[in-house]
Each structure stands twice: as C-alpha cells, then as structure tokens.
Amino acid sequence: VSERLGGACGWMAKIVDFTTAEKMDQDGHRFYDADGTHLFGSPELFDSNKSQCGVLGPPRDVWALGCTLSCMLFARPPFWHETPLAAQFSLLQDPLVIPSKPPITNEARDLITRLLDKDPLSRIKVEDILSHEWFRPLVVALEGRQDSSSSSSISGMCTVNGNN
C-alpha cells in the first residue's frame, strides 16, 4: 500500500486543487469559511461554536494532510459518507476509526492519528511532521541524496506492515 507514497515505489504524488488556497503572511492567519473539499475539511470548520472566531490555517492544513494520507493508505477519506451533510455529522460526532485493512505499521497509525486529532490545539504541528518516526527513513534518504551523488533507496518507506 505505501508503494503509493513515492516515485521510487512506483507512484508520484502530485499536489493539486489550489482553488481555495490563500497565502498566509502570519502565523495567526484565520479562515472564516469552509470552502474547499468538505471531505478534507477539519472539524473546527463545521463547528459553529469554533468557526465564528475563525479557524487557524496550519491546523486546518495538517488535518487535510491527514485526510490525504488516509486516501493514500486506505483509498478513502477518514469520515467518508455518501452525502456531504452525513460526512460533516460523522466528522463532528464520531471518533476516528482507522481501518484494519490493509494493515499499517504502528508508526503510520500514530502519525495518521496525530494528523487527524479533532482538537486543533493538540493536533501535530507542521514542523513536527517530518521529524515523526514514520517519515524518518524518507528524510534520511532525501538528505543522503543532497549530500552525495549516489542514489539513495527509500525502500523503508515502501513497507507498510513490516513486509516489502
């Protein structure tokens, strides 16, 4: 499954759909709408008690990254429902359930759980994501590519359940 996570594994990830993108010039930048793909929207976007004061950009983006990772690992967003309203209710009321299949490593499970923490204040911070143990093999490989002309393998990123 994590063969989906990089060019060395056979896939290339592409970042698309910047329809609602905004440049954030300051750390405290807040958003006051739920524009964008609702299946990737963070819970605070749909909670009227929290969204009236605006929603901080970085935690919102971290949540969307967690939804993207869920799609890459499980082929679906974390709070999938047939209708947008049902998905929003599930997002606000239901706990996160990580599918048992395909099996993923404990490190992947920890990262996706931290990315999809419903509390934006305790959600993993952007600067802590690349230092997370699940990303460590990729970061080491990329740093190795920058430090030498030899090609580094990121086969460690191609392991989901301990088997290549």
PDB file of C-alpha atoms in Angstrom:
ATOM      1  CA  VAL A   1       0.000   0.000   0.000  1.00  0.00           C
ATOM      2  CA  SER A   2       2.663   2.527   0.838  1.00  0.00           C
ATOM      3  CA  GLU A   3       4.047   1.825  -2.615  1.00  0.00           C
ATOM      4  CA  ARG A   4       1.637   4.681  -3.350  1.00  0.00           C
ATOM      5  CA  LEU A   5       3.784   7.125  -1.444  1.00  0.00           C
ATOM      6  CA  GLY A   6       6.635   7.947  -3.758  1.00  0.00           C
ATOM      7  CA  GLY A   7       8.247   7.746  -7.170  1.00  0.00           C
ATOM      8  CA  ALA A   8      10.753   5.120  -6.004  1.00  0.00           C
ATOM      9  CA  CYS A   9       7.781   2.944  -5.127  1.00  0.00           C
ATOM     10  CA  GLY A  10       6.045   3.336  -8.490  1.00  0.00           C
ATOM     11  CA  TRP A  11       3.737   6.294  -7.891  1.00  0.00           C
ATOM     12  CA  MET A  12       4.284  10.007  -7.952  1.00  0.00           C
ATOM     13  CA  ALA A  13       2.295  12.204  -5.613  1.00  0.00           C
ATOM     14  CA  LYS A  14       1.027  15.451  -7.095  1.00  0.00           C
ATOM     15  CA  ILE A  15      -0.435  18.342  -5.163  1.00  0.00           C
ATOM     16  CA  VAL A  16      -3.478  19.700  -6.990  1.00  0.00           C
ATOM     17  CA  ASP A  17      -6.614  21.784  -6.482  1.00  0.00           C
ATOM     18  CA  PHE A  18      -5.471  25.134  -5.187  1.00  0.00           C
ATOM     19  CA  THR A  19      -8.884  26.677  -5.844  1.00  0.00           C
ATOM     20  CA  THR A  20      -9.268  27.908  -2.280  1.00  0.00           C
ATOM     21  CA  ALA A  21      -5.570  28.368  -1.454  1.00  0.00           C
ATOM     22  CA  GLU A  22      -4.560  31.522   0.367  1.00  0.00           C
ATOM     23  CA  LYS A  23      -1.133  32.883   1.176  1.00  0.00           C
ATOM     24  CA  MET A  24      -0.596  33.122   4.920  1.00  0.00           C
ATOM     25  CA  ASP A  25       1.655  36.043   5.809  1.00  0.00           C
ATOM     26  CA  GLN A  26       1.411  35.485   9.549  1.00  0.00           C
ATOM     27  CA  ASP A  27       1.232  32.575  11.991  1.00  0.00           C
ATOM     28  CA  GLY A  28      -2.152  33.586  13.354  1.00  0.00           C
ATOM     29  CA  HIS A  29      -3.909  33.701   9.958  1.00  0.00           C
ATOM     30  CA  ARG A  30      -7.534  32.615  10.344  1.00  0.00           C
ATOM     31  CA  PHE A  31     -10.109  31.384   7.857  1.00  0.00           C
ATOM     32  CA  TYR A  32     -13.791  32.184   8.162  1.00  0.00           C
ATOM     33  CA  ASP A  33     -15.342  29.766   5.697  1.00  0.00           C
ATOM     34  CA  ALA A  34     -15.468  26.077   4.869  1.00  0.00           C
ATOM     35  CA  ASP A  35     -14.551  26.412   1.213  1.00  0.00           C
ATOM     36  CA  GLY A  36     -12.758  23.521  -0.375  1.00  0.00           C
ATOM     37  CA  THR A  37     -13.338  19.789  -0.453  1.00  0.00           C
ATOM     38  CA  HIS A  38     -15.553  19.078   2.559  1.00  0.00           C
ATOM     39  CA  LEU A  39     -14.258  15.522   2.995  1.00  0.00           C
ATOM     40  CA  PHE A  40     -10.866  17.121   3.718  1.00  0.00           C
ATOM     41  CA  GLY A  41     -12.195  19.883   5.964  1.00  0.00           C
ATOM     42  CA  SER A  42     -11.196  19.892   9.633  1.00  0.00           C
ATOM     43  CA  PRO A  43     -13.842  19.505  12.359  1.00  0.00           C
ATOM     44  CA  GLU A  44     -13.417  23.076  13.567  1.00  0.00           C
ATOM     45  CA  LEU A  45     -14.568  24.347  10.157  1.00  0.00           C
ATOM     46  CA  PHE A  46     -18.005  22.831  10.727  1.00  0.00           C
ATOM     47  CA  ASP A  47     -18.370  23.605  14.439  1.00  0.00           C
ATOM     48  CA  SER A  48     -20.308  26.865  14.671  1.00  0.00           C
ATOM     49  CA  ASN A  49     -19.021  27.467  18.207  1.00  0.00           C
ATOM     50  CA  LYS A  50     -15.415  27.491  16.972  1.00  0.00           C
ATOM     51  CA  SER A  51     -15.647  28.789  13.410  1.00  0.00           C
ATOM     52  CA  GLN A  52     -17.204  32.161  14.337  1.00  0.00           C
ATOM     53  CA  CYS A  53     -13.796  33.347  15.550  1.00  0.00           C
ATOM     54  CA  GLY A  54     -12.073  31.909  12.515  1.00  0.00           C
ATOM     55  CA  VAL A  55     -10.049  28.740  12.104  1.00  0.00           C
ATOM     56  CA  LEU A  56      -6.254  28.740  12.222  1.00  0.00           C
ATOM     57  CA  GLY A  57      -4.683  27.845   8.882  1.00  0.00           C
ATOM     58  CA  PRO A  58      -1.861  25.450   9.862  1.00  0.00           C
ATOM     59  CA  PRO A  59      -4.000  23.020  11.925  1.00  0.00           C
ATOM     60  CA  ARG A  60      -6.559  23.034   9.113  1.00  0.00           C
ATOM     61  CA  ASP A  61      -3.828  22.147   6.605  1.00  0.00           C
ATOM     62  CA  VAL A  62      -2.457  19.400   8.872  1.00  0.00           C
ATOM     63  CA  TRP A  63      -5.948  17.866   9.011  1.00  0.00           C
ATOM     64  CA  ALA A  64      -6.179  17.940   5.199  1.00  0.00           C
ATOM     65  CA  LEU A  65      -2.790  16.214   5.038  1.00  0.00           C
ATOM     66  CA  GLY A  66      -4.156  13.500   7.352  1.00  0.00           C
ATOM     67  CA  CYS A  67      -7.128  13.051   5.025  1.00  0.00           C
ATOM     68  CA  THR A  68      -4.740  12.787   2.073  1.00  0.00           C
ATOM     69  CA  LEU A  69      -2.662  10.173   3.887  1.00  0.00           C
ATOM     70  CA  SER A  70      -5.857   8.262   4.703  1.00  0.00           C
ATOM     71  CA  CYS A  71      -6.726   8.240   1.000  1.00  0.00           C
ATOM     72  CA  MET A  72      -3.245   7.025   0.110  1.00  0.00           C
ATOM     73  CA  LEU A  73      -3.212   4.239   2.702  1.00  0.00           C
ATOM     74  CA  PHE A  74      -6.866   3.151   2.695  1.00  0.00           C
ATOM     75  CA  ALA A  75      -8.244   4.520  -0.605  1.00  0.00           C
ATOM     76  CA  ARG A  76     -10.820   6.679   1.193  1.00  0.00           C
ATOM     77  CA  PRO A  77     -11.048   9.767   3.385  1.00  0.00           C
ATOM     78  CA  PRO A  78     -11.385   9.128   7.134  1.00  0.00           C
ATOM     79  CA  PHE A  79     -15.020  10.230   7.563  1.00  0.00           C
ATOM     80  CA  TRP A  80     -16.474   9.053   4.262  1.00  0.00           C
ATOM     81  CA  HIS A  81     -20.243   9.186   3.693  1.00  0.00           C
ATOM     82  CA  GLU A  82     -22.389   9.410   0.580  1.00  0.00           C
ATOM     83  CA  THR A  83     -23.607  12.940   1.291  1.00  0.00           C
ATOM     84  CA  PRO A  84     -21.661  15.992   2.471  1.00  0.00           C
ATOM     85  CA  LEU A  85     -24.067  16.559   5.376  1.00  0.00           C
ATOM     86  CA  ALA A  86     -23.686  12.970   6.645  1.00  0.00           C
ATOM     87  CA  ALA A  87     -19.905  13.317   6.380  1.00  0.00           C
ATOM     88  CA  GLN A  88     -19.990  16.560   8.402  1.00  0.00           C
ATOM     89  CA  PHE A  89     -22.149  14.979  11.129  1.00  0.00           C
ATOM     90  CA  SER A  90     -19.800  11.996  11.280  1.00  0.00           C
ATOM     91  CA  LEU A  91     -16.780  14.279  11.443  1.00  0.00           C
ATOM     92  CA  LEU A  92     -18.255  16.205  14.372  1.00  0.00           C
ATOM     93  CA  GLN A  93     -19.746  13.276  16.293  1.00  0.00           C
ATOM     94  CA  ASP A  94     -17.885  10.039  15.520  1.00  0.00           C
ATOM     95  CA  PRO A  95     -14.449   9.014  16.772  1.00  0.00           C
ATOM     96  CA  LEU A  96     -11.668   8.398  14.280  1.00  0.00           C
ATOM     97  CA  VAL A  97     -11.619   4.750  13.228  1.00  0.00           C
ATOM     98  CA  ILE A  98      -8.509   3.587  11.417  1.00  0.00           C
ATOM     99  CA  PRO A  99      -9.328   0.663   9.118  1.00  0.00           C
ATOM    100  CA  SER A 100      -7.708  -2.656   9.972  1.00  0.00           C
ATOM    101  CA  LYS A 101      -7.083  -3.442   6.302  1.00  0.00           C
ATOM    102  CA  PRO A 102      -4.740  -3.016   4.740  1.00  0.00           C
ATOM    103  CA  PRO A 103      -2.513  -3.393   7.796  1.00  0.00           C
ATOM    104  CA  ILE A 104      -0.215  -0.456   8.510  1.00  0.00           C
ATOM    105  CA  THR A 105       2.757  -0.010  10.817  1.00  0.00           C
ATOM    106  CA  ASN A 106       2.348   1.352  14.324  1.00  0.00           C
ATOM    107  CA  GLU A 107       4.312   4.418  13.185  1.00  0.00           C
ATOM    108  CA  ALA A 108       1.856   5.066  10.342  1.00  0.00           C
ATOM    109  CA  ARG A 109      -1.076   4.559  12.721  1.00  0.00           C
ATOM    110  CA  ASP A 110       0.434   7.027  15.203  1.00  0.00           C
ATOM    111  CA  LEU A 111       1.041   9.655  12.523  1.00  0.00           C
ATOM    112  CA  ILE A 112      -2.426   9.449  10.995  1.00  0.00           C
ATOM    113  CA  THR A 113      -3.973   9.577  14.484  1.00  0.00           C
ATOM    114  CA  ARG A 114      -1.976  12.708  15.305  1.00  0.00           C
ATOM    115  CA  LEU A 115      -2.764  14.327  11.933  1.00  0.00           C
ATOM    116  CA  LEU A 116      -6.471  13.645  12.455  1.00  0.00           C
ATOM    117  CA  ASP A 117      -6.689  14.747  16.085  1.00  0.00           C
ATOM    118  CA  LYS A 118     -10.052  16.516  16.322  1.00  0.00           C
ATOM    119  CA  ASP A 119      -8.610  19.129  18.687  1.00  0.00           C
ATOM    120  CA  PRO A 120      -6.689  21.658  16.564  1.00  0.00           C
ATOM    121  CA  LEU A 121      -4.608  22.717  19.585  1.00  0.00           C
ATOM    122  CA  SER A 122      -3.272  19.207  20.246  1.00  0.00           C
ATOM    123  CA  ARG A 123      -3.034  18.174  16.563  1.00  0.00           C
ATOM    124  CA  ILE A 124       0.554  17.531  15.440  1.00  0.00           C
ATOM    125  CA  LYS A 125       2.298  20.717  14.321  1.00  0.00           C
ATOM    126  CA  VAL A 126       3.525  21.208  10.760  1.00  0.00           C
ATOM    127  CA  GLU A 127       7.142  21.437  11.911  1.00  0.00           C
ATOM    128  CA  ASP A 128       6.855  18.104  13.779  1.00  0.00           C
ATOM    129  CA  ILE A 129       5.514  16.039  10.881  1.00  0.00           C
ATOM    130  CA  LEU A 130       8.805  15.437   9.050  1.00  0.00           C
ATOM    131  CA  SER A 131      10.532  14.525  12.305  1.00  0.00           C
ATOM    132  CA  HIS A 132       7.880  11.882  13.033  1.00  0.00           C
ATOM    133  CA  GLU A 133       9.317   8.359  13.109  1.00  0.00           C
ATOM    134  CA  TRP A 134       7.213   7.251  10.113  1.00  0.00           C
ATOM    135  CA  PHE A 135       8.905   9.861   7.911  1.00  0.00           C
ATOM    136  CA  ARG A 136      12.423   9.312   9.255  1.00  0.00           C
ATOM    137  CA  PRO A 137      13.527   6.818   6.511  1.00  0.00           C
ATOM    138  CA  LEU A 138      12.379   9.218   3.788  1.00  0.00           C
ATOM    139  CA  VAL A 139      14.050  12.240   5.371  1.00  0.00           C
ATOM    140  CA  VAL A 140      17.325  10.327   5.800  1.00  0.00           C
ATOM    141  CA  ALA A 141      17.160   9.152   2.180  1.00  0.00           C
ATOM    142  CA  LEU A 142      16.453  12.647   0.872  1.00  0.00           C
ATOM    143  CA  GLU A 143      19.242  14.143   2.968  1.00  0.00           C
ATOM    144  CA  GLY A 144      21.564  11.452   1.598  1.00  0.00           C
ATOM    145  CA  ARG A 145      20.653  12.411  -1.955  1.00  0.00           C
ATOM    146  CA  GLN A 146      21.544  16.013  -1.239  1.00  0.00           C
ATOM    147  CA  ASP A 147      24.849  15.092   0.453  1.00  0.00           C
ATOM    148  CA  SER A 148      26.144  12.691  -2.186  1.00  0.00           C
ATOM    149  CA  SER A 149      25.776  11.928  -5.840  1.00  0.00           C
ATOM    150  CA  SER A 150      24.878   8.290  -5.168  1.00  0.00           C
ATOM    151  CA  SER A 151      21.234   7.377  -5.374  1.00  0.00           C
ATOM    152  CA  SER A 152      19.636   6.545  -2.055  1.00  0.00           C
ATOM    153  CA  SER A 153      16.935   3.957  -1.635  1.00  0.00           C
ATOM    154  CA  ILE A 154      13.730   4.833   0.143  1.00  0.00           C
ATOM    155  CA  SER A 155      12.574   1.238   0.293  1.00  0.00           C
ATOM    156  CA  GLY A 156      11.945   1.720   4.007  1.00  0.00           C
ATOM    157  CA  MET A 157       9.025   3.959   3.065  1.00  0.00           C
ATOM    158  CA  CYS A 158       7.639   1.123   0.945  1.00  0.00           C
ATOM    159  CA  THR A 159       6.988  -1.041   3.979  1.00  0.00           C
ATOM    160  CA  VAL A 160       3.531  -0.883   5.470  1.00  0.00           C
ATOM    161  CA  ASN A 161       3.210  -3.934   7.678  1.00  0.00           C
ATOM    162  CA  GLY A 162       6.828  -4.979   8.015  1.00  0.00           C
ATOM    163  CA  ASN A 163       6.949  -6.697   4.631  1.00  0.00           C
ATOM    164  CA  ASN A 164       8.121  -5.181   1.363  1.00  0.00           C
TER     165      ASN A 164
END
